XYZ file of C-alpha atoms in Angstrom:
747
model
C 0.006 0.007 0.088
C 1.387 3.351 -1.003
C 1.023 6.055 1.720
C 2.256 9.582 1.981
C 3.622 10.823 5.245
C 3.903 14.504 6.091
C 4.622 16.969 8.764
C 1.589 18.685 10.269
C 1.286 21.799 12.240
C 1.030 21.598 15.994
C -2.079 23.676 15.898
C -3.770 21.180 13.620
C -2.662 18.254 15.603
C -4.112 19.813 18.726
C -7.358 20.342 16.907
C -7.790 16.748 15.962
C -6.254 15.113 18.917
C -6.602 17.369 21.937
C -2.950 16.913 22.701
C -0.743 19.970 23.427
C 2.914 20.547 23.931
C 4.069 18.362 21.046
C 7.173 19.312 19.150
C 7.019 16.700 16.367
C 3.989 15.486 14.578
C 3.639 13.147 11.715
C 0.536 12.360 9.804
C -0.050 9.628 7.266
C -2.497 9.519 4.435
C -2.895 7.549 1.246
C -0.914 9.233 -1.584
C -2.983 11.562 -3.486
C -5.403 12.427 -0.829
C -5.498 15.485 1.274
C -4.024 15.258 4.722
C -5.996 15.464 7.948
C -5.325 19.141 8.677
C -6.849 20.326 5.278
C -9.877 22.493 5.673
C -11.775 20.334 3.131
C -11.296 16.788 2.575
C -12.385 13.795 0.457
C -14.787 11.225 1.854
C -12.731 8.226 0.642
C -9.525 8.897 2.428
C -8.615 5.569 3.967
C -6.197 6.264 6.673
C -4.614 8.887 8.896
C -2.620 8.104 11.886
C -0.507 10.385 14.146
C 2.579 10.333 16.250
C 3.722 13.273 18.282
C 6.675 13.646 20.590
C 6.820 16.113 23.448
C 9.851 17.954 24.739
C 9.841 15.854 27.904
C 10.438 12.814 25.625
C 6.865 11.447 25.935
C 5.455 9.881 22.755
C 1.782 10.244 21.953
C 0.228 7.743 19.565
C -3.341 8.138 18.384
C -5.715 5.098 18.537
C -8.393 5.674 15.972
C -10.240 2.444 16.832
C -12.587 1.674 19.764
C -11.439 -0.138 22.848
C -14.022 -2.741 23.911
C -11.735 -5.173 25.776
C -9.836 -6.484 22.875
C -6.724 -4.390 23.703
C -6.531 -2.404 20.573
C -5.322 0.701 22.564
C -2.246 -1.284 23.395
C -1.745 -3.149 20.106
C -1.699 -0.068 17.880
C 0.914 1.820 19.789
C 2.906 -1.353 20.257
C 3.468 -1.546 16.465
C 4.271 2.149 16.082
C 6.599 2.189 19.081
C 8.449 -0.868 17.845
C 9.574 0.772 14.608
C 10.069 4.189 16.281
C 12.304 2.563 18.808
C 10.515 4.294 21.628
C 10.741 3.525 25.323
C 7.413 1.787 25.963
C 7.329 3.418 29.369
C 7.153 6.829 27.762
C 4.306 6.024 25.336
C 0.783 7.444 25.763
C -2.125 6.483 23.775
C -4.737 8.977 22.737
C -8.201 8.109 21.708
C -8.982 9.741 18.257
C -12.137 11.736 17.827
C -14.425 10.785 14.961
C -12.784 12.053 11.880
C -13.310 10.715 8.355
C -9.731 11.531 7.660
C -8.715 8.556 9.658
C -10.423 6.272 7.110
C -12.705 3.615 8.557
C -12.955 3.796 12.308
C -15.457 1.017 12.365
C -14.104 -1.289 15.018
C -15.567 -4.525 13.557
C -14.594 -7.352 11.260
C -11.485 -8.297 13.265
C -9.486 -5.932 11.108
C -7.883 -3.267 13.277
C -4.414 -4.824 13.061
C -5.032 -6.770 9.803
C -5.791 -3.552 7.952
C -3.363 -1.204 9.538
C -0.277 -3.204 10.443
C 1.804 -1.961 7.442
C 1.136 1.721 7.741
C 1.591 1.542 11.569
C 5.066 0.205 10.985
C 5.755 2.832 8.382
C 4.636 5.580 10.702
C 7.038 4.478 13.331
C 9.937 3.978 10.868
C 9.372 7.347 9.313
C 9.526 9.145 12.590
C 12.553 7.263 13.776
C 14.379 8.121 10.488
C 13.586 11.689 10.963
C 14.809 11.741 14.534
C 18.016 10.009 13.550
C 18.642 12.617 10.805
C 18.054 15.460 13.261
C 20.579 13.936 15.717
C 23.066 13.476 12.913
C 22.667 17.141 11.872
C 23.063 18.169 15.447
C 26.382 16.352 15.797
C 27.405 17.006 12.174
C 28.025 13.250 11.609
C 26.867 10.883 8.934
C 23.303 9.654 9.528
C 24.579 6.029 9.094
C 26.644 6.400 12.187
C 23.607 6.925 14.500
C 20.859 4.766 15.623
C 17.648 5.075 17.720
C 16.904 2.986 20.813
C 14.633 3.446 23.790
C 13.630 7.036 22.857
C 17.236 8.192 22.412
C 19.380 8.552 19.295
C 22.987 7.226 19.785
C 26.175 8.017 17.958
C 28.029 4.752 17.521
C 31.612 6.283 17.586
C 31.431 8.960 20.352
C 28.832 7.064 22.421
C 26.963 10.310 22.745
C 23.148 10.194 22.908
C 20.283 12.643 22.773
C 16.691 12.234 23.677
C 13.761 12.234 21.217
C 12.272 15.126 23.103
C 15.384 17.288 22.784
C 15.606 16.915 18.970
C 11.838 16.572 18.229
C 11.395 20.145 17.050
C 14.272 19.915 14.731
C 13.150 16.534 13.356
C 9.749 18.117 12.825
C 11.236 20.615 10.331
C 12.669 17.889 8.132
C 10.895 16.399 5.121
C 9.572 12.864 5.725
C 11.701 10.209 4.018
C 10.447 8.463 0.968
C 8.848 5.065 1.552
C 11.452 3.257 -0.539
C 14.239 4.649 1.620
C 12.822 3.320 4.903
C 14.408 0.441 6.807
C 12.435 -1.783 9.082
C 13.384 -3.854 12.111
C 13.719 -7.615 11.432
C 11.570 -9.926 13.471
C 14.570 -11.028 15.569
C 15.057 -7.535 16.792
C 11.470 -6.954 17.865
C 11.059 -5.807 21.453
C 7.325 -5.147 21.394
C 5.730 -6.903 18.412
C 5.083 -10.466 19.318
C 5.458 -9.850 23.003
C 2.731 -10.169 25.654
C 2.789 -6.443 26.554
C 0.487 -5.581 29.299
C -2.549 -3.453 28.524
C -1.606 0.223 28.500
C -5.056 0.883 30.156
C -5.145 -1.949 32.561
C -4.402 0.103 35.673
C -7.025 2.714 34.618
C -9.650 -0.084 34.155
C -8.991 -2.035 37.252
C -8.939 1.079 39.460
C -12.236 2.294 38.068
C -10.772 5.379 36.510
C -11.656 4.479 32.933
C -14.730 6.253 31.647
C -17.389 4.117 29.902
C -20.438 5.392 28.202
C -22.659 4.887 31.242
C -20.117 6.961 33.313
C -20.245 10.232 31.554
C -21.414 13.129 33.754
C -21.833 16.783 32.487
C -22.900 19.831 34.447
C -26.622 20.496 34.397
C -27.113 17.176 32.718
C -30.535 15.336 32.761
C -31.284 11.706 32.278
C -33.525 10.096 29.684
C -35.056 6.738 29.531
C -37.189 5.807 26.558
C -40.127 3.480 26.377
C -39.729 2.065 22.874
C -42.114 -0.042 20.775
C -41.897 -3.729 21.463
C -42.963 -4.516 17.895
C -40.848 -3.144 15.016
C -42.666 -0.133 13.366
C -45.306 0.037 15.953
C -46.389 3.639 16.544
C -47.639 5.554 19.604
C -51.429 6.215 19.693
C -51.465 7.825 23.091
C -49.757 8.024 26.477
C -50.264 9.376 29.938
C -47.785 12.283 30.287
C -49.353 13.562 33.493
C -48.962 10.251 35.219
C -45.303 10.069 34.277
C -44.587 13.657 35.360
C -46.183 12.913 38.681
C -43.231 10.741 39.591
C -40.713 12.508 41.752
C -37.749 13.645 39.810
C -39.420 13.538 36.341
C -39.110 16.777 34.514
C -40.862 16.077 31.234
C -42.048 13.517 28.607
C -41.171 13.806 25.017
C -42.583 11.635 22.243
C -39.746 10.667 19.912
C -40.175 11.590 16.300
C -41.699 8.821 14.204
C -38.906 7.269 12.134
C -39.091 6.638 8.390
C -38.539 3.236 6.683
C -36.325 1.332 6.123
C -35.328 0.860 9.824
C -31.588 1.508 9.125
C -30.009 2.895 12.255
C -33.137 5.024 13.135
C -34.276 4.863 16.798
C -37.295 2.966 17.653
C -40.589 4.872 18.016
C -41.342 5.706 21.589
C -41.651 8.193 24.409
C -38.761 9.523 26.437
C -39.053 10.386 30.037
C -36.709 13.214 31.168
C -35.719 13.207 34.914
C -33.024 14.379 37.280
C -31.850 10.715 37.816
C -31.885 7.528 35.932
C -34.027 5.935 38.568
C -36.638 8.632 38.326
C -36.686 8.291 34.543
C -37.151 4.496 34.791
C -40.040 4.999 37.213
C -41.671 7.528 35.022
C -41.633 5.127 32.118
C -43.751 2.750 34.049
C -46.543 5.309 34.424
C -46.665 6.210 30.703
C -49.283 3.637 29.858
C -48.651 3.868 26.104
C -51.279 2.664 23.690
C -49.623 1.328 20.593
C -50.645 0.810 16.964
C -48.759 -2.422 16.463
C -48.779 -2.938 12.626
C -47.978 -5.940 10.474
C -45.016 -7.208 12.407
C -47.138 -8.145 15.371
C -47.830 -11.337 13.528
C -44.308 -12.402 13.728
C -43.598 -15.473 15.873
C -40.062 -16.801 15.539
C -41.029 -20.490 16.201
C -43.463 -20.432 13.305
C -40.866 -18.567 11.150
C -38.250 -21.255 11.718
C -40.717 -23.972 10.973
C -41.699 -22.259 7.744
C -38.065 -21.917 6.713
C -37.427 -25.539 7.507
C -40.330 -26.564 5.210
C -38.842 -24.619 2.348
C -35.136 -25.405 2.747
C -35.502 -29.101 1.721
C -36.456 -27.913 -1.858
C -33.965 -26.759 -4.408
C -32.750 -23.202 -3.896
C -30.842 -20.538 -5.796
C -27.342 -21.789 -6.587
C -24.517 -19.359 -5.871
C -21.602 -21.835 -6.387
C -21.700 -25.028 -8.328
C -19.208 -27.760 -9.241
C -20.112 -30.944 -11.122
C -23.663 -32.204 -10.753
C -24.682 -32.803 -7.143
C -28.232 -33.815 -8.008
C -27.272 -36.468 -10.495
C -24.626 -37.907 -8.243
C -26.934 -38.081 -5.304
C -29.629 -39.702 -7.406
C -27.189 -42.395 -8.481
C -25.544 -42.920 -5.193
C -26.057 -46.009 -3.036
C -25.454 -44.177 0.165
C -26.644 -40.643 1.058
C -27.234 -38.653 4.122
C -28.996 -35.326 4.885
C -29.790 -33.111 7.871
C -31.350 -29.798 8.643
C -30.052 -27.393 11.232
C -31.267 -24.111 12.706
C -29.958 -21.243 14.910
C -32.413 -18.869 16.655
C -32.249 -15.044 16.864
C -29.326 -14.078 19.056
C -28.477 -10.881 20.979
C -25.024 -9.429 21.512
C -25.964 -8.711 25.146
C -22.879 -6.782 26.196
C -22.269 -6.199 29.865
C -22.548 -2.451 29.385
C -25.854 -1.578 27.674
C -25.764 1.356 25.220
C -25.475 4.845 26.493
C -24.881 8.272 24.971
C -24.603 11.806 26.254
C -25.167 14.837 24.035
C -24.882 18.538 24.209
C -26.364 20.835 21.516
C -25.126 24.400 21.626
C -24.689 27.072 18.922
C -25.546 24.694 16.185
C -22.889 22.188 17.289
C -23.582 18.744 18.756
C -21.083 17.014 20.877
C -21.553 13.412 21.943
C -19.837 11.097 24.329
C -20.734 7.493 23.529
C -19.516 3.873 23.852
C -19.465 3.391 20.115
C -17.730 1.013 17.745
C -18.368 3.418 14.827
C -17.776 7.128 15.611
C -17.917 8.334 12.059
C -21.177 6.419 11.295
C -22.542 8.008 14.481
C -21.380 11.397 13.313
C -23.022 10.998 9.959
C -26.260 9.730 11.330
C -26.547 12.359 14.084
C -25.894 15.123 11.543
C -28.635 13.783 9.237
C -31.139 13.409 12.167
C -30.372 16.985 13.330
C -30.247 18.417 9.908
C -26.868 20.008 10.430
C -23.581 19.841 8.587
C -21.429 16.757 9.110
C -18.520 18.704 10.707
C -20.925 20.188 13.334
C -21.004 16.953 15.183
C -18.137 15.912 17.512
C -17.942 12.352 18.745
C -15.919 11.431 21.809
C -15.370 7.724 22.145
C -15.438 6.312 25.596
C -14.456 2.868 26.703
C -16.944 0.153 25.652
C -18.054 -2.410 28.241
C -18.405 -5.028 25.653
C -20.028 -4.484 22.209
C -19.921 -7.606 19.974
C -21.440 -5.583 17.065
C -24.357 -3.910 19.015
C -22.486 -0.628 19.432
C -21.745 -0.323 15.807
C -25.281 0.965 15.458
C -25.699 4.544 16.528
C -29.465 4.715 17.286
C -28.905 5.503 20.936
C -26.500 8.461 20.098
C -29.262 9.745 17.710
C -31.761 9.632 20.593
C -29.474 11.626 22.806
C -28.790 14.147 20.140
C -32.512 14.770 19.312
C -33.336 15.178 22.988
C -30.391 17.566 23.631
C -31.501 19.802 20.799
C -35.075 19.959 22.019
C -34.254 20.526 25.751
C -31.241 22.796 25.028
C -29.272 21.149 27.865
C -26.979 18.108 28.290
C -28.892 14.868 28.170
C -27.744 11.288 28.715
C -29.870 8.438 27.238
C -29.479 5.344 29.347
C -30.510 2.017 27.967
C -31.443 -0.619 30.557
C -30.539 -4.218 30.224
C -34.146 -4.897 29.258
C -34.002 -2.202 26.522
C -30.884 -3.825 25.126
C -32.293 -7.309 25.037
C -35.740 -6.342 23.709
C -34.979 -3.562 21.259
C -31.503 -4.399 19.744
C -30.184 -5.424 16.287
C -30.303 -9.189 16.337
C -28.290 -11.963 14.756
C -30.904 -13.369 12.258
C -32.614 -16.732 12.677
C -31.201 -19.229 10.172
C -31.945 -22.719 8.722
C -29.459 -24.790 6.866
C -29.944 -28.057 4.949
C -27.025 -30.333 4.187
C -26.817 -33.500 1.947
C -24.074 -35.698 0.716
C -23.405 -38.828 -1.280
C -20.936 -41.530 -0.327
C -19.379 -44.245 -2.458
C -18.597 -47.787 -1.649
C -15.141 -46.719 -0.295
C -16.828 -44.280 2.104
C -15.539 -41.366 0.056
C -17.739 -38.264 -0.173
C -18.595 -37.613 -3.816
C -21.187 -34.838 -3.410
C -21.855 -32.036 -0.977
C -25.052 -29.985 -1.089
C -25.744 -27.136 1.259
C -28.518 -24.608 1.490
C -28.958 -21.550 3.771
C -31.843 -19.288 4.527
C -31.742 -16.233 6.826
C -32.978 -12.628 6.723
C -30.181 -10.490 5.421
C -28.691 -7.587 7.326
C -29.259 -5.623 4.173
C -32.995 -5.898 4.817
C -32.429 -3.580 7.744
C -31.139 -0.904 5.278
C -33.543 -1.499 2.362
C -36.602 -3.064 3.762
C -36.894 -4.971 0.536
C -33.880 -7.423 0.372
C -35.235 -10.907 1.112
C -32.283 -13.225 0.410
C -28.694 -13.508 1.771
C -26.154 -11.323 0.161
C -22.747 -12.298 -1.294
C -20.868 -10.579 1.528
C -22.814 -12.784 3.930
C -22.438 -15.900 1.862
C -18.693 -15.246 1.909
C -18.730 -15.861 5.647
C -18.133 -19.677 5.672
C -20.662 -20.714 3.193
C -19.723 -20.106 -0.559
C -16.070 -20.386 0.386
C -16.393 -23.973 1.453
C -12.773 -25.398 0.950
C -13.801 -29.103 0.372
C -12.279 -31.238 -2.423
C -15.420 -32.894 -3.628
C -16.271 -33.613 -7.301
C -19.819 -32.268 -6.951
C -20.802 -29.266 -4.973
C -23.763 -27.013 -4.836
C -24.239 -24.010 -2.494
C -27.782 -22.710 -2.592
C -29.885 -20.032 -0.879
C -33.536 -19.535 -0.049
C -35.415 -16.346 0.494
C -36.237 -15.005 4.002
C -37.389 -11.569 4.942
C -36.859 -9.584 8.064
C -39.400 -8.792 10.845
C -37.229 -7.416 13.600
C -34.025 -5.324 13.383
C -31.185 -7.461 11.983
C -27.523 -6.475 12.595
C -24.026 -7.687 12.978
C -22.982 -9.933 15.798
C -19.475 -11.229 16.622
C -18.562 -13.715 13.763
C -21.787 -12.857 11.913
C -22.923 -15.577 9.448
C -19.979 -17.786 10.290
C -21.951 -18.815 13.350
C -24.613 -20.777 11.603
C -22.546 -21.854 8.720
C -19.768 -23.456 10.793
C -22.342 -25.013 13.121
C -24.148 -26.821 10.316
C -20.956 -27.756 8.332
C -18.990 -28.853 11.347
C -21.973 -30.919 12.573
C -22.548 -32.513 9.197
C -18.822 -33.502 8.835
C -19.237 -35.365 12.178
C -22.419 -37.011 10.977
C -20.749 -38.233 7.858
C -17.830 -39.586 9.790
C -20.072 -41.591 11.952
C -21.881 -42.934 8.940
C -18.601 -43.884 7.333
C -17.261 -45.418 10.513
C -14.129 -43.271 10.628
C -13.011 -40.559 13.017
C -14.231 -36.969 12.513
C -10.560 -35.950 12.216
C -10.040 -38.287 9.231
C -13.221 -37.127 7.615
C -12.080 -33.484 7.818
C -8.827 -34.464 6.114
C -10.682 -36.438 3.413
C -12.988 -33.561 2.665
C -10.270 -30.932 2.683
C -8.098 -32.975 0.335
C -4.480 -32.312 -0.763
C -2.684 -29.085 0.398
C -3.529 -26.362 -1.991
C -4.725 -22.863 -2.285
C -8.489 -22.591 -3.014
C -9.985 -19.786 -4.881
C -13.797 -19.852 -4.583
C -14.085 -17.379 -7.453
C -13.084 -20.007 -9.957
C -16.638 -21.375 -9.519
C -18.210 -18.066 -10.377
C -18.945 -17.312 -6.725
C -18.464 -13.593 -6.064
C -16.201 -14.284 -2.988
C -15.541 -11.241 -0.850
C -12.567 -12.692 1.267
C -13.190 -10.288 4.077
C -12.194 -7.461 1.883
C -8.581 -8.787 1.457
C -6.763 -9.653 -1.784
C -6.879 -13.312 -2.540
C -3.230 -13.528 -3.456
C -2.144 -12.159 0.004
C -4.763 -13.997 2.040
C -5.644 -17.144 0.048
C -7.731 -20.039 1.430
C -4.936 -22.292 2.429
C -5.806 -25.989 2.971
C -2.435 -26.608 4.632
C -3.085 -24.022 7.263
C -6.643 -25.347 7.932
C -5.396 -28.838 8.394
C -2.426 -27.728 10.523
C -4.857 -25.815 12.882
C -6.862 -29.089 13.274
C -3.767 -31.176 13.726
C -2.427 -28.782 16.525
C -5.605 -28.757 18.536
C -5.928 -32.551 18.246
C -2.377 -33.161 19.348
C -2.435 -30.670 22.233
C -5.894 -31.631 23.590
C -5.778 -35.352 23.244
C -9.058 -35.306 21.516
C -8.128 -38.486 19.662
C -7.704 -40.407 22.823
C -10.301 -42.695 24.491
C -12.654 -41.157 27.032
C -14.377 -42.211 30.174
C -17.870 -43.562 30.094
C -20.457 -40.844 29.356
C -17.655 -38.495 28.005
C -17.001 -37.453 24.432
C -14.874 -35.203 22.352
C -16.103 -32.964 19.543
C -14.061 -31.064 17.042
C -14.532 -28.468 14.315
C -12.269 -26.241 12.217
C -13.193 -23.031 10.426
C -11.550 -20.244 8.453
C -12.930 -16.767 9.106
C -11.677 -13.222 8.971
C -8.640 -14.775 7.015
C -7.465 -16.623 10.137
C -7.705 -20.437 10.782
C -9.134 -21.741 14.064
C -9.912 -25.235 15.414
C -11.696 -26.056 18.555
C -11.853 -29.378 20.566
C -14.513 -29.716 23.235
C -14.841 -32.466 25.843
C -18.167 -33.016 27.597
C -19.746 -35.341 30.009
C -23.475 -36.347 29.829
C -25.209 -37.909 32.763
C -29.032 -38.104 33.178
C -29.467 -35.835 30.110
C -27.347 -33.078 31.790
C -24.303 -31.916 29.836
C -21.182 -30.664 31.542
C -18.501 -29.003 29.375
C -15.214 -30.309 30.888
C -12.559 -28.649 28.742
C -12.101 -26.665 25.563
C -9.019 -26.201 23.410
C -8.480 -23.979 20.504
C -5.596 -23.449 18.036
C -5.406 -20.273 15.946
C -3.219 -19.408 13.031
C -3.720 -15.722 12.719
C -0.484 -14.970 10.806
C 1.819 -12.485 12.462
C 0.667 -11.814 16.051
C 1.344 -8.407 17.619
C 0.338 -9.219 21.178
C 0.012 -12.980 21.966
C -1.499 -12.189 25.409
C -4.335 -10.222 23.799
C -4.740 -12.905 21.147
C -5.088 -15.497 23.825
C -7.611 -13.419 25.705
C -9.585 -12.929 22.418
C -9.625 -16.637 21.931
C -10.815 -17.285 25.397
C -13.499 -14.690 25.179
C -14.590 -16.024 21.777
C -14.912 -19.586 22.970
C -16.937 -18.430 26.095
C -19.064 -16.368 23.709
C -19.563 -19.241 21.352
C -20.333 -21.663 24.285
C -22.886 -19.169 25.624
C -24.604 -19.167 22.161
C -24.456 -22.912 21.773
C -25.756 -23.913 25.232
C -28.070 -21.018 26.067
C -28.505 -18.331 23.388
C -32.087 -17.843 22.177
C -34.180 -14.724 21.371
C -37.597 -15.690 20.552
C -40.471 -13.533 19.382
C -44.184 -13.901 19.960
C -46.683 -11.542 18.339
C -43.848 -9.515 17.107
C -42.153 -8.945 20.553
C -39.068 -10.320 21.978
C -39.947 -12.666 24.832
C -36.610 -12.415 26.729
C -35.765 -9.349 28.869
C -32.604 -9.769 30.920
C -29.857 -12.173 31.899
C -32.219 -14.314 33.835
C -33.992 -15.504 30.577
C -31.343 -14.545 28.010
C -28.592 -16.332 29.767
C -24.955 -16.050 29.199
C -22.359 -18.413 30.456
C -22.007 -18.451 34.268
C -18.654 -19.066 35.825
C -19.604 -22.492 37.075
C -20.497 -23.515 33.589
C -17.179 -22.307 32.115
C -14.779 -25.183 31.507
C -10.941 -25.302 31.510
C -9.821 -23.341 28.382
C -6.478 -23.713 26.567
C -5.346 -21.762 23.619
C -2.523 -22.609 21.168
C -1.218 -19.794 18.984
C 0.405 -21.080 15.859
C 3.687 -19.382 14.939
C 3.499 -17.749 11.566
C 5.176 -15.095 9.354
C 2.082 -14.552 7.231
C 0.399 -11.319 7.330
C -1.870 -10.541 10.292
C -5.293 -12.126 10.230
C -8.257 -11.322 12.404
C -8.347 -12.505 16.027
C -11.498 -10.990 17.627
C -13.997 -13.464 16.000
C -12.450 -16.559 14.496
C -12.656 -18.376 17.905
C -16.416 -18.357 18.032
C -17.687 -20.207 14.816
C -16.274 -23.674 15.515
C -17.496 -23.871 19.095
C -21.167 -24.861 18.547
C -20.408 -27.835 16.272
C -17.623 -29.026 18.578
C -19.977 -28.973 21.552
C -22.843 -30.739 19.622
C -20.495 -33.267 18.337
C -19.035 -33.947 21.683
C -22.569 -34.572 23.057
C -23.248 -37.017 20.327
C -20.016 -38.991 21.148
C -20.854 -38.932 24.769
C -24.377 -40.078 24.663
C -25.484 -40.590 21.100
C -27.913 -37.665 21.010
C -27.634 -35.498 17.872
C -28.596 -31.910 18.369
C -29.302 -29.961 15.244
C -31.177 -27.012 16.518
C -29.589 -24.473 18.884
C -29.560 -23.784 21.735
C -28.771 -27.065 23.472
C -30.665 -26.084 26.614
C -33.806 -26.835 24.762
C -32.872 -30.539 24.688
C -30.946 -31.244 27.803
C -29.800 -29.620 31.118
C -26.854 -27.427 30.876
């Protein structure tokens, strides 16, 4: 990637970062685009990152991504500081404001390091080169006789040294070096990359100093709690404002503006209660007694919808990738097998529900929010208020979990609308019940699998069909079939070496808000594929491990596009991030060897395995369970991950552990059901997440690799459900094809 690195003025740096007293500032932008300090800019600038050095030798590095527990505020400066040769103890991280000049700030898709690793290194190397030149000029020596180390530049011959802070201003007056002249540290010299660096914010977080969205307090602020429609698109017919205002502490009630279609990121219709405390606002809501006009979605009941999809999925669908002739082969085969699987609606259910605080003054709206998408928030708030894009300032707080929910800015829009109307600071607080009942859900899905087997127990055909409401329905209201970007998530990119293959889709429209959730469509696709591989192995009388190797075939690079499938590959070039069968098999081999999943078990115990490529990383999971009297206990879980070059193995390990716990929660417990259009669950008591006593021993094995960095936030989740369901089958013979498992046995 060709980037342009330039000096920027301290005034401009202060404007975009809030940092003062910096002597040396670098900015990076894609070549040909305007830099961040320009008064006007282009919307398609893809990246700007900043390094500044203060006279006291402190290095400030901007993190333009959102911290939600994944450790990105440590990993980004880790890469820059490595190439800068900065003393890690002198590094500070600064959270970037929403600014389109940064390029995408959407913290999703497991791409923060994957997309920015190269430019982060270049930023550090450029700054280091300029500092070395400034020191050489100071000493009037050849630049090749100096080197940077631990925030000092050293002269090899005289043993003199000078701090970064002392020469920062002089370095800032130099022209940045050309990309082709830069030198980079070799892997053997890394002091930070690949090391388990402690989280830069750990002390702040564990001592309660970190500010999350729910923590924001402003002078003269009021609190808002909104009673929203339980049924999508339901509208307010009437409500009792007087009753609500009779509650002590309640200041006012405001009916939220009715939102247009499609649903997009618009807030739900409803009535806000404004009060001098969150508690008073919540009590005021109970007195509103709203009469709703429910509309057509009141007929949506999820159990009936899943049954309807199951009845359709057994028939031929719309092919999106075809090899050979599956139907002819299955028709002629002497041995076939088929199965249908389902996954219910799911909620992200982060520990911290959404919250946003807004001030509207002199035509400018400033917001503090726990958001994964500050620029999307900026755009949507501006549109809702009818003001210019640059009149909205977004401050990103820490996020108490997100998993995709906080990529949607509806709660920030609510706060902005109320702040403008009330002309004072307003914090909109979502309760846990609000989050569970009025979120953006992972869609229900149904999958049908079929295969043919020859006399030698070789799989000769693989047929798979999927049906689920598309996320795009949320944005259009008309799309009624899965989209290619969703089918690229573990469905159309099936890497199996079978002669006959057909990947097909069925239509399914939306009835509740559909949105991204950690791992997205890989969840249902990996569950069905991993379960079906296990079923075929049992039918063939071989181990699941051998069946995986048979289906994957010889080591090779697979390009799903060769079969006319419009494969998206997570936005990455296929030649840099190919589908590599060798890496898939190796991830499986590692987890088998490390876990002992191929060894005999005690009575009532069983192992289950699954492997899946997602977000251009490779992850395998082995799960061991015990089943007694129809109660399943998950004894241990192991995962291996090949995510290419790893910046911080400690954070990768934490991500893997979190992903597996997340996946285990979904597999065992996760279910959002609707009846008459409304979500039936309301809190953690009926939308349960894994409790500590249910969490097994977890082990993670990071595979050493020099490949470019892959994603690490999400790949650990998809293989979990199949590994658990398969383990249950091997422990007791019960095959579970419909999640969650709690509907069939005690957990």
